């Protein structure tokens, strides 16, 4: 009986053994089939070899300055790739120590961690390696929360991870992972994160900063430094602890770093904030057209938001920085004066216009506003929209002291913003045409109209050098030739004048016999009128067009006094021709464009043409030097005071080097100009309100010498202090065997002006029309 039982027991064991192995092999077969089907894409597409070779990147296009600084980006996802060699080892080691200790030992899947996680049913978290995490980031993101689908996705991650390990080195995988990781607050990828949170390149991160970023990877939303700084600090210290455990740091160093506070230098990267905002928007519009005209090898359009292009621009980040600082400092200062003068104006900021004209201006602004557009899209009637503009609402408004939260009607906000003086500045290297700085306004977030490339404004006396250049070329005159400053009239019928035209000097005085150099220095209207009478307006128009000015210019004598609208960009290019020995060079803002792999896609060819011979160009330079030696630009050299001196931002400038320049003021002080030149940098500045009827009442503050020249002076002081820039202080190059007399004898002027000597210069500056 016992024997039978023993036999039966042995039989049962064999039976279960067979059952076990049968089940095992069936299970293994099903598992192999499951993995095979997943690999073949049965449960959804898998990345191909080409996908693994070039994973979808969605890279930001970088805008790079001539001195190698990234000044902005175009992006859907703010991410700029970085090579492994540019990563700090503290970051790499912290990452491996925290996220995947056996990273260098496994081939994509850590069997030990996976088995441990399976035994605990994932209660202590997953067992994803860095390679698996990269696979998830590259090919399906967070994935499904539905368990069966999540299992399938996990299997796909394993397969992709193994393929990635075969395709890339360990170092490349780390770089790809850190390039793809999202650190929130507009920062995707470690390079963007380092810039956004600490304002530095990844290679410059300290150990504790690197640990903070590694800590964020666990859950970037939870460990957001802007919202939960203490939680982020705790997580950072956990990472530092992992570095001790993996013998990367000693305990003493870890304890010291753990005590450090997290000090952020948060600079979110936005299209409306940062450096060169107006230039970047100008460049964006240009690139949209470029992308249509320049195709990929497969014939499709380039995408400037995701193709990772590198646009190497001619902008110099330091000159741009100094230019923006100068505009901000002076406009903040001048705006105080403008507000003060408008306090007693019942129709502020408008001067000498009717109620009907005011209503036209306000209505136009209302109908071109974003609020009007949005409500129109909601099918609101004009009456409903207009009524809404008179209802008080919460809003943020711009001020020079920072954004202000206030309660205001949209209609009142329109009038408020009309008060603000605007500015446009462009700097250019005359020999190459390279634009070095571009400031299109005072704040792109609130004022998006570009006063460099878009805004053509009346140029006043800055037009006069074109008249003088024509006279020197056509009439064989020189800066030392004399001409009578006296009453002058062009009679009806001559030069297409429809009625007698008798220009006046702004101070209503006449000086008798003066040299051309003195006449331009004092911006004498009668002399400009006499010169255009002799050359004919047509010759001046032809000269101006050859100098690259694209505006329509009427063949009328009044253009001699600046009755012409021209952009800052065109004025700077035209003046640069004089500094470049008579050769016009079209302004250039791109050096080259590369794809994400560094292949050059585009290099522009400079556009140049001869306008004047060297002698004439140099003669004009000498004329313009007279403006800063004894004319309206003399304050660049003085240390005394004068009318309005409390608004001469950065004064005294005390420049001693040769400077050629010209101030300009349009009729009724609506526009103030200064264009200043040294041998290797020409800078034009315009200042005025958006509407020409919003202006200073008098010439003291409205003239170019007070409104615009201080920006140039402030900027150039900063540029000269910055020795890396090498802005020239040398004389302009004098042509060999110069055939035109330029060295005129004049009584020396005391350049250490006092109040009594500087004030008459204000009175003599006739930059407004004397019509």
XYZ file of C-alpha atoms in Angstrom:
771
model
C 0.000 0.000 0.000
C 2.822 2.296 0.942
C 4.660 1.402 -2.217
C 1.700 2.319 -4.332
C 1.522 5.647 -2.619
C 5.259 6.203 -3.263
C 4.839 5.374 -6.936
C 1.893 7.720 -7.209
C 3.918 10.523 -5.546
C 6.828 10.133 -7.994
C 4.369 10.184 -10.835
C 2.838 13.406 -9.607
C 6.248 15.184 -9.382
C 7.149 14.264 -12.970
C 3.783 15.434 -14.091
C 4.238 18.862 -12.479
C 7.771 19.143 -13.779
C 6.509 18.637 -17.296
C 3.712 21.094 -16.671
C 6.172 23.684 -15.338
C 8.593 23.456 -18.254
C 5.768 23.366 -20.732
C 4.309 26.514 -19.175
C 7.757 28.108 -18.986
C 8.541 27.555 -22.647
C 5.070 28.611 -23.726
C 5.413 31.734 -21.590
C 8.874 32.404 -22.962
C 7.565 31.935 -26.480
C 4.677 34.317 -25.837
C 7.123 36.829 -24.313
C 9.462 36.552 -27.309
C 6.498 36.871 -29.655
C 5.216 39.862 -27.658
C 8.605 41.594 -27.856
C 8.909 40.727 -31.552
C 5.460 42.077 -32.342
C 6.253 45.246 -30.381
C 9.542 45.594 -32.218
C 7.819 45.148 -35.593
C 5.305 47.876 -34.715
C 2.287 45.629 -34.187
C 1.310 47.647 -31.062
C 2.026 50.979 -32.671
C 4.807 52.400 -34.806
C 8.394 52.046 -33.649
C 11.207 54.407 -34.645
C 13.062 53.352 -37.760
C 16.837 53.268 -38.156
C 16.615 56.757 -39.676
C 14.553 57.958 -36.695
C 17.180 56.650 -34.307
C 19.929 58.224 -36.407
C 18.131 61.584 -36.426
C 15.540 61.629 -33.633
C 12.871 64.332 -33.813
C 14.531 67.259 -32.135
C 12.304 70.345 -32.313
C 15.339 72.552 -31.814
C 15.212 76.309 -31.328
C 16.841 78.531 -33.919
C 19.641 80.523 -32.310
C 20.406 84.169 -33.064
C 24.105 84.670 -32.473
C 25.941 87.988 -32.276
C 29.200 88.756 -34.054
C 31.042 88.234 -30.747
C 29.524 84.787 -30.232
C 26.729 85.559 -27.763
C 23.261 84.042 -28.188
C 21.036 87.137 -28.139
C 17.742 85.356 -28.803
C 15.916 82.353 -30.216
C 12.949 81.440 -32.347
C 11.276 78.349 -30.954
C 8.248 76.204 -30.303
C 10.306 74.518 -27.609
C 13.158 76.583 -26.168
C 15.932 74.062 -26.627
C 19.461 74.446 -27.946
C 21.646 71.315 -28.195
C 24.994 71.057 -26.479
C 27.801 68.541 -26.980
C 28.966 66.199 -24.230
C 32.355 67.939 -24.182
C 30.641 71.172 -23.101
C 28.906 69.578 -20.098
C 30.516 69.997 -16.672
C 31.615 66.677 -15.185
C 29.904 67.545 -11.904
C 26.576 67.571 -13.776
C 27.264 64.288 -15.578
C 28.389 62.523 -12.409
C 25.472 63.860 -10.369
C 23.075 62.657 -13.068
C 24.478 59.130 -13.162
C 24.746 58.905 -9.375
C 21.119 59.924 -8.905
C 19.275 58.477 -11.873
C 21.247 55.425 -13.003
C 24.208 54.254 -10.877
C 25.059 51.346 -13.193
C 24.655 53.408 -16.384
C 28.117 52.507 -17.675
C 27.612 48.782 -16.950
C 24.286 47.940 -18.607
C 23.227 47.924 -22.258
C 20.052 49.938 -21.941
C 18.193 47.906 -19.299
C 19.361 47.433 -15.721
C 18.279 43.822 -15.003
C 18.906 44.106 -11.264
C 16.766 47.249 -10.856
C 14.084 45.892 -13.165
C 13.840 42.595 -11.250
C 13.749 44.460 -7.918
C 11.017 46.785 -9.125
C 8.998 43.813 -10.425
C 9.214 42.029 -7.052
C 7.925 45.149 -5.300
C 5.331 45.724 -8.020
C 6.791 49.196 -8.640
C 5.954 50.417 -5.130
C 9.412 52.003 -4.795
C 9.270 53.619 -8.226
C 10.240 52.373 -11.637
C 13.559 50.979 -12.765
C 14.051 53.086 -15.870
C 17.643 53.625 -16.906
C 18.799 56.934 -18.397
C 18.598 55.305 -21.818
C 15.003 54.239 -21.224
C 14.141 57.737 -19.999
C 15.700 59.137 -23.182
C 13.661 56.693 -25.270
C 10.501 57.914 -23.549
C 11.427 61.585 -24.073
C 12.306 61.098 -27.714
C 9.498 58.909 -28.932
C 6.343 59.049 -26.839
C 6.669 61.350 -23.838
C 4.837 60.440 -20.644
C 2.692 57.804 -22.290
C -0.608 56.293 -21.172
C -1.806 55.875 -17.576
C -3.910 52.812 -18.619
C -2.034 49.763 -17.249
C -2.176 47.429 -20.301
C -1.094 50.273 -22.617
C 1.557 51.338 -20.132
C 3.021 47.794 -20.161
C 3.186 47.887 -23.953
C 4.876 51.297 -23.831
C 7.356 50.024 -21.256
C 8.283 47.150 -23.523
C 8.737 49.567 -26.419
C 10.970 51.707 -24.191
C 13.150 48.656 -23.501
C 13.461 47.863 -27.190
C 14.221 51.465 -28.140
C 16.726 51.743 -25.270
C 18.637 48.699 -26.531
C 18.661 50.136 -30.047
C 19.852 53.508 -28.744
C 22.690 51.805 -26.877
C 23.769 50.146 -30.122
C 23.472 53.390 -32.077
C 25.126 55.868 -29.680
C 27.956 56.004 -27.184
C 27.217 56.446 -23.475
C 28.422 60.042 -23.620
C 26.144 60.815 -26.560
C 23.174 59.334 -24.678
C 23.859 61.565 -21.666
C 24.132 64.639 -23.893
C 20.913 63.750 -25.742
C 19.068 63.201 -22.468
C 20.159 66.535 -20.968
C 19.385 68.303 -24.249
C 15.851 66.918 -24.274
C 14.896 67.241 -20.585
C 12.264 69.864 -19.729
C 13.217 72.181 -16.857
C 9.977 74.249 -17.119
C 9.660 78.057 -17.231
C 10.552 78.201 -20.980
C 13.710 76.134 -20.422
C 14.016 72.880 -22.364
C 17.447 71.283 -22.374
C 20.329 71.993 -20.034
C 21.755 74.892 -22.032
C 18.485 76.820 -21.965
C 18.025 75.926 -18.299
C 21.464 77.242 -17.328
C 20.751 80.479 -19.219
C 17.222 80.937 -17.873
C 17.896 80.139 -14.191
C 21.484 81.290 -13.720
C 22.358 83.397 -16.779
C 25.373 81.276 -17.663
C 26.588 78.488 -19.945
C 26.367 74.889 -18.616
C 30.161 74.611 -18.402
C 30.135 77.428 -15.809
C 27.637 75.754 -13.450
C 28.824 75.153 -9.903
C 28.427 71.737 -8.277
C 25.393 72.779 -6.246
C 23.747 74.368 -9.319
C 24.340 71.182 -11.303
C 22.824 69.171 -8.448
C 19.736 71.398 -8.489
C 19.115 70.626 -12.160
C 19.572 66.888 -11.630
C 17.136 67.079 -8.734
C 14.539 68.772 -10.924
C 14.543 65.835 -13.362
C 12.503 63.653 -11.001
C 9.483 65.948 -11.390
C 10.168 69.404 -12.890
C 6.732 70.762 -12.033
C 7.006 69.668 -8.400
C 10.620 70.826 -8.074
C 10.068 74.202 -9.731
C 12.585 76.721 -8.296
C 10.209 79.626 -8.831
C 7.431 78.049 -6.777
C 8.942 75.647 -4.266
C 12.469 76.820 -3.584
C 12.756 75.004 -0.228
C 11.553 71.733 -1.746
C 14.058 72.186 -4.579
C 16.802 72.794 -2.009
C 15.913 69.565 -0.184
C 15.949 67.639 -3.447
C 19.288 69.232 -4.419
C 20.751 68.038 -1.120
C 19.452 64.517 -1.830
C 21.412 64.597 -5.078
C 24.508 65.796 -3.206
C 24.006 62.826 -0.865
C 23.960 60.467 -3.854
C 27.227 62.004 -5.015
C 28.775 61.160 -1.618
C 27.415 57.605 -1.824
C 29.057 57.207 -5.243
C 32.373 58.674 -4.013
C 32.116 61.800 -6.161
C 32.073 64.190 -3.198
C 33.384 63.827 0.333
C 31.040 64.381 3.254
C 32.656 67.668 4.277
C 32.204 69.189 0.798
C 28.651 67.894 0.611
C 27.758 69.443 3.987
C 29.226 72.775 2.931
C 27.294 72.792 -0.365
C 24.069 71.666 1.321
C 24.113 74.829 3.451
C 24.256 77.068 0.383
C 21.018 78.868 -0.537
C 19.765 78.616 -4.123
C 20.393 82.029 -5.679
C 18.599 82.326 -9.014
C 19.318 84.886 -11.727
C 16.077 84.174 -13.509
C 15.917 85.443 -17.081
C 13.008 83.838 -18.950
C 13.618 83.770 -22.667
C 10.738 85.523 -24.364
C 10.183 86.962 -27.818
C 9.187 90.259 -26.174
C 11.995 90.545 -23.631
C 15.769 90.383 -23.506
C 18.409 91.848 -25.791
C 17.779 93.328 -29.239
C 14.027 92.643 -29.183
C 13.208 94.969 -32.075
C 16.041 93.564 -34.170
C 14.942 90.001 -33.425
C 11.414 90.757 -34.606
C 12.794 92.394 -37.757
C 14.950 89.293 -38.273
C 11.976 86.976 -37.720
C 10.036 88.614 -40.544
C 13.099 88.405 -42.767
C 13.602 84.719 -41.937
C 10.001 83.861 -42.744
C 10.575 85.047 -46.303
C 14.040 83.490 -46.433
C 12.602 80.102 -45.449
C 10.155 80.250 -48.361
C 12.807 81.181 -50.891
C 15.539 78.819 -49.630
C 14.370 75.197 -49.523
C 15.612 72.106 -47.738
C 17.331 69.469 -49.914
C 13.984 67.627 -50.117
C 12.240 70.761 -51.412
C 10.282 71.552 -48.251
C 10.436 74.854 -46.382
C 12.757 75.366 -43.458
C 10.986 75.831 -40.125
C 12.696 78.602 -38.165
C 10.975 77.444 -34.961
C 12.070 73.794 -34.872
C 14.929 73.143 -37.306
C 17.715 74.323 -35.006
C 19.180 76.825 -37.447
C 22.010 79.086 -36.344
C 21.736 82.667 -37.578
C 25.051 84.454 -37.208
C 24.280 88.161 -37.169
C 26.455 91.248 -37.431
C 25.081 92.661 -34.164
C 27.758 93.158 -31.516
C 26.248 92.174 -28.155
C 28.297 94.751 -26.233
C 27.551 97.665 -28.546
C 23.881 96.592 -28.484
C 23.968 96.508 -24.683
C 25.520 99.986 -24.501
C 23.005 101.321 -27.031
C 20.026 99.944 -25.106
C 21.408 101.315 -21.851
C 21.897 104.753 -23.443
C 18.353 104.832 -24.848
C 16.880 103.724 -21.533
C 18.894 106.183 -19.428
C 18.181 109.223 -21.594
C 14.557 108.508 -22.451
C 13.740 107.960 -18.776
C 15.356 111.335 -18.067
C 13.793 113.255 -20.971
C 10.352 111.761 -20.280
C 10.285 113.433 -16.865
C 10.640 116.796 -18.591
C 7.932 115.942 -21.087
C 5.459 114.956 -18.363
C 6.290 118.112 -16.417
C 5.625 120.310 -19.447
C 2.323 118.559 -20.206
C 0.807 119.076 -16.731
C -0.902 122.320 -17.691
C -1.912 121.149 -21.170
C -5.674 120.340 -21.209
C -5.207 118.324 -24.400
C -2.015 116.565 -23.297
C 0.108 115.334 -24.936
C -1.071 117.064 -28.126
C -0.088 120.625 -28.972
C -1.971 123.084 -31.180
C -4.540 120.692 -32.664
C -8.336 120.825 -32.583
C -10.681 118.513 -30.706
C -11.687 116.953 -34.008
C -8.043 116.216 -34.885
C -7.490 114.762 -31.426
C -10.539 112.504 -31.791
C -9.221 111.248 -35.142
C -5.903 110.280 -33.539
C -7.542 108.514 -30.572
C -10.103 106.704 -32.736
C -7.384 105.450 -35.053
C -5.386 104.121 -32.097
C -8.502 102.472 -30.657
C -9.349 100.670 -33.893
C -5.799 99.423 -34.378
C -5.567 98.062 -30.816
C -5.459 94.383 -29.858
C -8.595 94.867 -27.743
C -10.548 96.055 -30.788
C -9.302 93.116 -32.867
C -10.263 90.530 -30.234
C -13.746 91.967 -29.740
C -14.276 92.153 -33.502
C -13.433 88.446 -33.684
C -16.190 87.907 -31.100
C -18.655 89.580 -33.503
C -19.182 92.628 -31.285
C -20.566 95.742 -32.968
C -18.475 98.909 -33.263
C -20.788 100.600 -30.774
C -20.359 97.818 -28.199
C -16.596 97.848 -28.600
C -16.381 101.633 -28.333
C -18.490 101.582 -25.186
C -16.151 99.012 -23.611
C -13.231 101.423 -24.070
C -14.861 103.740 -21.544
C -15.276 101.151 -18.793
C -12.563 100.986 -16.138
C -10.667 97.726 -16.074
C -7.649 96.236 -14.319
C -4.501 96.428 -16.396
C -0.725 96.564 -16.251
C 0.770 99.684 -17.792
C 4.304 100.653 -18.727
C 6.265 103.198 -16.726
C 9.952 103.994 -16.487
C 9.832 102.843 -12.850
C 8.481 99.431 -13.817
C 5.089 97.929 -14.630
C 2.168 99.390 -12.715
C -1.030 97.528 -11.792
C -3.871 100.010 -12.086
C -7.569 100.559 -12.777
C -8.069 102.594 -15.931
C -10.356 102.834 -18.949
C -8.784 101.564 -22.163
C -9.505 105.011 -23.668
C -7.444 106.694 -20.939
C -4.650 104.178 -21.463
C -4.477 105.177 -25.146
C -3.947 108.816 -24.226
C -1.484 107.777 -21.499
C 0.670 105.857 -23.965
C 0.588 108.758 -26.451
C 2.617 110.725 -23.885
C 5.680 108.526 -24.251
C 8.667 109.705 -26.220
C 10.023 106.994 -28.496
C 13.509 106.432 -29.883
C 15.236 104.674 -32.749
C 18.967 103.914 -32.912
C 21.146 102.061 -35.376
C 24.927 101.658 -35.450
C 26.811 100.444 -38.493
C 30.388 99.726 -39.484
C 30.798 101.882 -42.626
C 33.472 99.753 -44.312
C 31.461 96.501 -44.200
C 27.845 97.611 -43.813
C 27.595 95.407 -40.705
C 24.856 96.619 -38.382
C 26.259 96.582 -34.860
C 23.282 97.813 -32.826
C 19.553 98.150 -33.474
C 17.196 99.700 -30.907
C 13.756 100.200 -32.423
C 11.959 101.681 -29.415
C 11.877 102.048 -25.656
C 10.173 98.757 -24.704
C 9.118 96.075 -27.182
C 6.562 94.528 -24.837
C 4.461 97.699 -24.849
C 5.578 99.553 -27.993
C 6.111 97.197 -30.902
C 6.482 99.701 -33.718
C 10.088 99.654 -34.955
C 11.477 103.184 -35.350
C 14.615 101.946 -37.141
C 13.343 99.877 -40.046
C 9.650 100.815 -40.142
C 9.376 104.409 -39.000
C 10.288 107.042 -41.580
C 10.302 110.451 -39.884
C 11.092 114.005 -40.926
C 14.871 114.402 -40.816
C 15.262 118.185 -40.495
C 18.799 119.496 -40.817
C 20.373 116.032 -40.995
C 19.411 116.231 -44.687
C 21.645 119.259 -45.298
C 24.920 117.306 -45.812
C 23.333 115.760 -48.922
C 22.813 119.285 -50.288
C 26.382 120.297 -49.438
C 27.798 117.106 -50.996
C 25.894 117.856 -54.213
C 27.211 121.428 -54.242
C 30.816 120.298 -53.751
C 30.457 117.735 -56.534
C 28.406 119.793 -58.997
C 29.816 123.274 -58.368
C 33.384 122.424 -57.405
C 33.025 124.142 -54.023
C 35.020 123.425 -50.879
C 34.269 123.648 -47.141
C 36.402 126.792 -47.011
C 34.514 128.654 -49.755
C 32.445 131.553 -48.499
C 28.839 132.442 -49.103
C 26.601 135.249 -47.861
C 24.119 134.479 -45.105
C 21.442 137.005 -45.888
C 17.821 137.308 -46.991
C 17.068 135.009 -49.927
C 14.024 134.173 -52.005
C 13.227 131.627 -54.714
C 10.524 133.174 -56.837
C 7.389 131.490 -58.043
C 7.987 129.315 -61.111
C 11.664 128.574 -60.421
C 12.351 124.910 -59.514
C 8.594 124.185 -59.690
C 7.878 126.494 -56.745
C 4.180 127.424 -56.790
C 4.673 130.626 -54.770
C 7.588 132.726 -53.590
C 9.679 130.879 -51.011
C 11.823 132.848 -48.564
C 13.418 130.624 -45.896
C 14.367 132.191 -42.572
C 16.995 131.267 -40.035
C 15.508 130.018 -36.789
C 17.018 132.860 -34.755
C 15.919 135.406 -37.412
C 19.524 136.640 -37.681
C 21.961 136.878 -40.587
C 25.725 136.551 -40.238
C 26.999 137.916 -43.523
C 29.941 136.140 -45.128
C 30.492 132.601 -43.774
C 32.374 129.516 -44.929
C 30.424 126.442 -45.919
C 31.924 124.711 -42.881
C 30.592 127.416 -40.567
C 27.244 127.460 -42.351
C 26.705 123.732 -41.794
C 28.027 123.895 -38.231
C 25.393 126.540 -37.431
C 22.825 124.862 -39.696
C 22.078 128.126 -41.521
C 18.901 127.736 -43.554
C 19.578 130.495 -46.098
C 22.879 128.902 -47.146
C 21.249 125.490 -47.720
C 18.537 127.202 -49.772
C 21.132 129.066 -51.889
C 23.074 125.858 -52.526
C 20.031 123.879 -53.698
C 19.044 126.850 -55.866
C 22.441 126.598 -57.596
C 22.492 122.800 -58.009
C 18.768 122.340 -58.609
C 16.604 120.052 -56.430
C 16.813 117.231 -59.005
C 20.586 116.880 -58.506
C 20.106 116.667 -54.731
C 17.390 114.022 -55.133
C 19.704 112.012 -57.408
C 22.530 112.252 -54.872
C 20.241 111.165 -52.023
C 19.011 108.154 -53.985
C 22.611 107.143 -54.766
C 23.237 107.293 -51.018
C 20.651 104.537 -50.587
C 17.647 106.516 -49.370
C 14.488 104.702 -50.481
C 11.897 107.329 -49.490
C 10.036 109.384 -52.060
C 11.741 112.770 -52.256
C 10.000 115.638 -54.061
C 12.168 117.772 -56.366
C 11.392 120.907 -54.376
C 13.811 123.441 -52.848
C 12.263 122.907 -49.385
C 13.985 119.518 -49.125
C 17.182 121.484 -48.407
C 15.777 122.145 -44.931
C 14.794 118.527 -44.337
C 11.138 118.382 -45.383
C 11.564 114.647 -46.077
C 10.616 111.454 -44.175
C 13.479 108.915 -44.030
C 14.168 105.884 -41.806
C 17.025 105.742 -39.316
C 18.396 102.762 -41.247
C 18.629 104.699 -44.515
C 20.109 107.797 -42.848
C 22.859 105.780 -41.168
C 23.704 103.997 -44.423
C 23.815 107.311 -46.306
C 26.130 108.983 -43.767
C 28.311 105.844 -43.706
C 29.081 106.484 -47.371
C 30.959 109.658 -46.381
C 32.927 107.726 -43.745
C 33.700 104.981 -46.288
C 35.429 107.296 -48.765
C 32.383 107.726 -50.965
C 31.461 104.038 -51.370
C 27.904 103.083 -50.376
C 27.547 99.703 -48.642
C 24.063 98.343 -48.123
C 23.363 97.632 -44.433
C 23.893 93.969 -43.617
C 22.611 92.145 -40.545
C 23.410 88.479 -41.295
C 26.885 86.983 -41.638
C 25.716 83.449 -42.405
C 23.008 80.892 -41.666
C 23.847 77.287 -40.746
C 21.710 74.200 -40.218
C 21.855 72.284 -36.927
C 24.848 70.292 -38.171
C 26.879 73.377 -39.035
C 26.366 73.213 -42.797
C 26.335 76.748 -44.225
C 23.014 77.419 -45.946
C 23.418 81.105 -46.751
C 26.093 83.778 -46.863
C 25.066 87.199 -48.162
C 27.101 89.060 -50.751
C 27.777 92.709 -49.830
C 26.060 95.225 -52.122
C 28.172 98.284 -52.859
C 28.433 101.102 -55.382
C 30.461 104.264 -55.792
C 28.672 107.518 -54.986
C 31.382 110.136 -54.540
C 35.123 110.288 -55.085
C 37.305 110.123 -51.985
C 38.089 113.850 -51.969
C 34.429 114.915 -51.932
C 33.526 112.346 -49.263
C 36.386 113.583 -47.091
C 35.328 117.193 -47.638
C 31.839 116.318 -46.323
C 33.437 114.628 -43.289
C 35.366 117.826 -42.567
C 32.143 119.820 -42.872
C 30.490 117.504 -40.359
C 33.435 117.722 -37.983
C 32.688 121.434 -37.799
C 29.312 120.636 -36.200
C 31.035 119.104 -33.147
C 33.813 121.725 -33.086
C 31.737 124.904 -33.127
C 28.122 124.043 -33.896
C 25.130 122.340 -32.335
C 27.205 119.275 -31.439
C 29.857 121.196 -29.528
C 28.526 120.020 -26.177
C 30.147 116.652 -26.954
C 33.410 118.418 -26.094
C 32.387 120.857 -23.351
C 32.042 120.624 -19.609
C 30.043 123.781 -18.961
C 26.308 124.093 -18.703
C 23.562 125.681 -20.713
C 19.868 125.652 -21.366
C 18.333 122.251 -20.679
C 21.565 120.793 -19.335
C 19.737 118.781 -16.664
C 18.438 116.568 -19.503
C 21.801 116.033 -21.223
C 22.080 112.441 -20.018
C 25.669 111.384 -19.359
C 27.004 114.936 -19.723
C 29.778 116.099 -19.714
C 31.113 113.792 -22.428
C 34.471 115.527 -22.953
C 35.362 113.750 -26.193
C 38.642 114.956 -27.687
C 38.828 112.684 -30.734
C 37.599 113.671 -34.224
C 33.805 113.314 -34.487
C 31.716 114.080 -37.554
C 28.028 114.546 -36.945
C 24.841 116.492 -37.495
C 21.853 117.385 -35.354
C 18.396 117.757 -36.829
C 15.031 118.999 -35.636
C 11.858 118.897 -37.677
C 9.221 121.590 -37.820
C 7.583 122.242 -34.429
C 10.088 119.932 -32.660
C 8.218 116.738 -33.566
C 11.464 114.941 -34.397
C 14.940 115.230 -32.898
C 17.943 113.665 -34.649
C 21.655 113.180 -34.208
C 23.920 111.202 -36.499
C 27.466 110.821 -35.205
C 30.478 109.242 -36.879
C 33.930 108.031 -35.974
C 36.030 106.145 -38.579
C 34.687 102.659 -37.793
C 31.211 103.322 -36.366
C 28.294 105.433 -37.584
C 25.290 105.780 -35.282
C 21.987 107.487 -35.981
C 19.500 108.422 -33.262
C 15.914 109.671 -33.630
C 13.632 110.783 -30.777
C 9.996 111.852 -30.894
C 6.474 110.853 -29.958
C 4.443 108.343 -31.945
C 2.148 111.164 -33.113
C 3.787 114.283 -34.515
C 1.286 116.527 -32.740
C 2.557 115.197 -29.381
C 5.762 117.191 -28.805
C 7.724 119.665 -26.764
C 6.415 123.209 -27.107
C 9.868 124.793 -27.367
C 13.180 124.122 -29.052
C 15.240 123.857 -25.852
C 14.183 120.262 -25.200
C 12.686 119.393 -28.571
C 15.817 119.976 -30.654
C 18.045 117.106 -31.737
C 20.941 118.412 -29.638
C 18.933 117.818 -26.445
C 16.558 115.016 -27.469
C 18.869 112.715 -29.460
C 22.530 113.719 -29.124
C 22.809 112.656 -25.434
C 21.960 109.066 -26.399
C 24.889 109.056 -28.823
C 27.192 110.649 -26.250
C 26.201 108.233 -23.470
C 26.546 105.197 -25.729
C 29.941 106.238 -27.087
C 31.303 106.877 -23.585
C 30.338 103.299 -22.722
C 31.860 101.979 -25.956
C 35.136 103.792 -25.359
C 35.296 102.472 -21.800
C 34.869 98.953 -23.188
C 38.390 98.289 -24.482
C 37.379 95.009 -26.140
C 35.347 96.950 -28.716
C 38.237 98.945 -30.186
C 36.048 101.836 -31.335
C 38.320 104.251 -33.184
C 39.525 107.552 -31.789
C 41.712 108.165 -34.835
C 41.190 110.895 -37.452
C 39.229 109.973 -40.575
C 41.538 108.783 -43.351
C 42.716 111.715 -45.459
C 43.017 110.882 -49.190
C 46.450 111.177 -50.751
C 46.935 114.311 -52.883
C 43.661 115.807 -51.619
C 42.422 118.278 -54.261
C 39.812 120.086 -52.143
C 40.713 122.674 -49.537
C 39.363 121.497 -46.190
C 41.613 123.210 -43.632
C 39.937 126.560 -43.137
C 41.306 129.265 -40.884
C 38.877 130.076 -38.100
C 39.239 131.852 -34.784
C 39.683 129.230 -32.098
C 36.664 128.646 -29.900
C 36.942 128.027 -26.155
C 35.671 124.463 -25.790
C 35.367 124.664 -21.997
C 32.072 126.468 -22.373
C 30.261 128.048 -19.494
C 26.574 128.797 -19.167
C 27.037 132.117 -20.928
C 28.882 130.633 -23.913
C 26.821 127.478 -24.367
C 23.409 129.104 -24.209
C 23.738 131.110 -27.451
C 24.494 127.826 -29.246
C 20.935 126.787 -28.404
C 19.624 129.953 -29.963
C 21.761 129.567 -33.051
C 20.820 125.952 -33.724
C 18.299 126.367 -36.576
C 17.400 122.715 -36.997
C 13.743 123.524 -37.400
C 12.440 124.893 -40.653
C 12.450 128.643 -41.050
C 9.491 128.559 -43.378
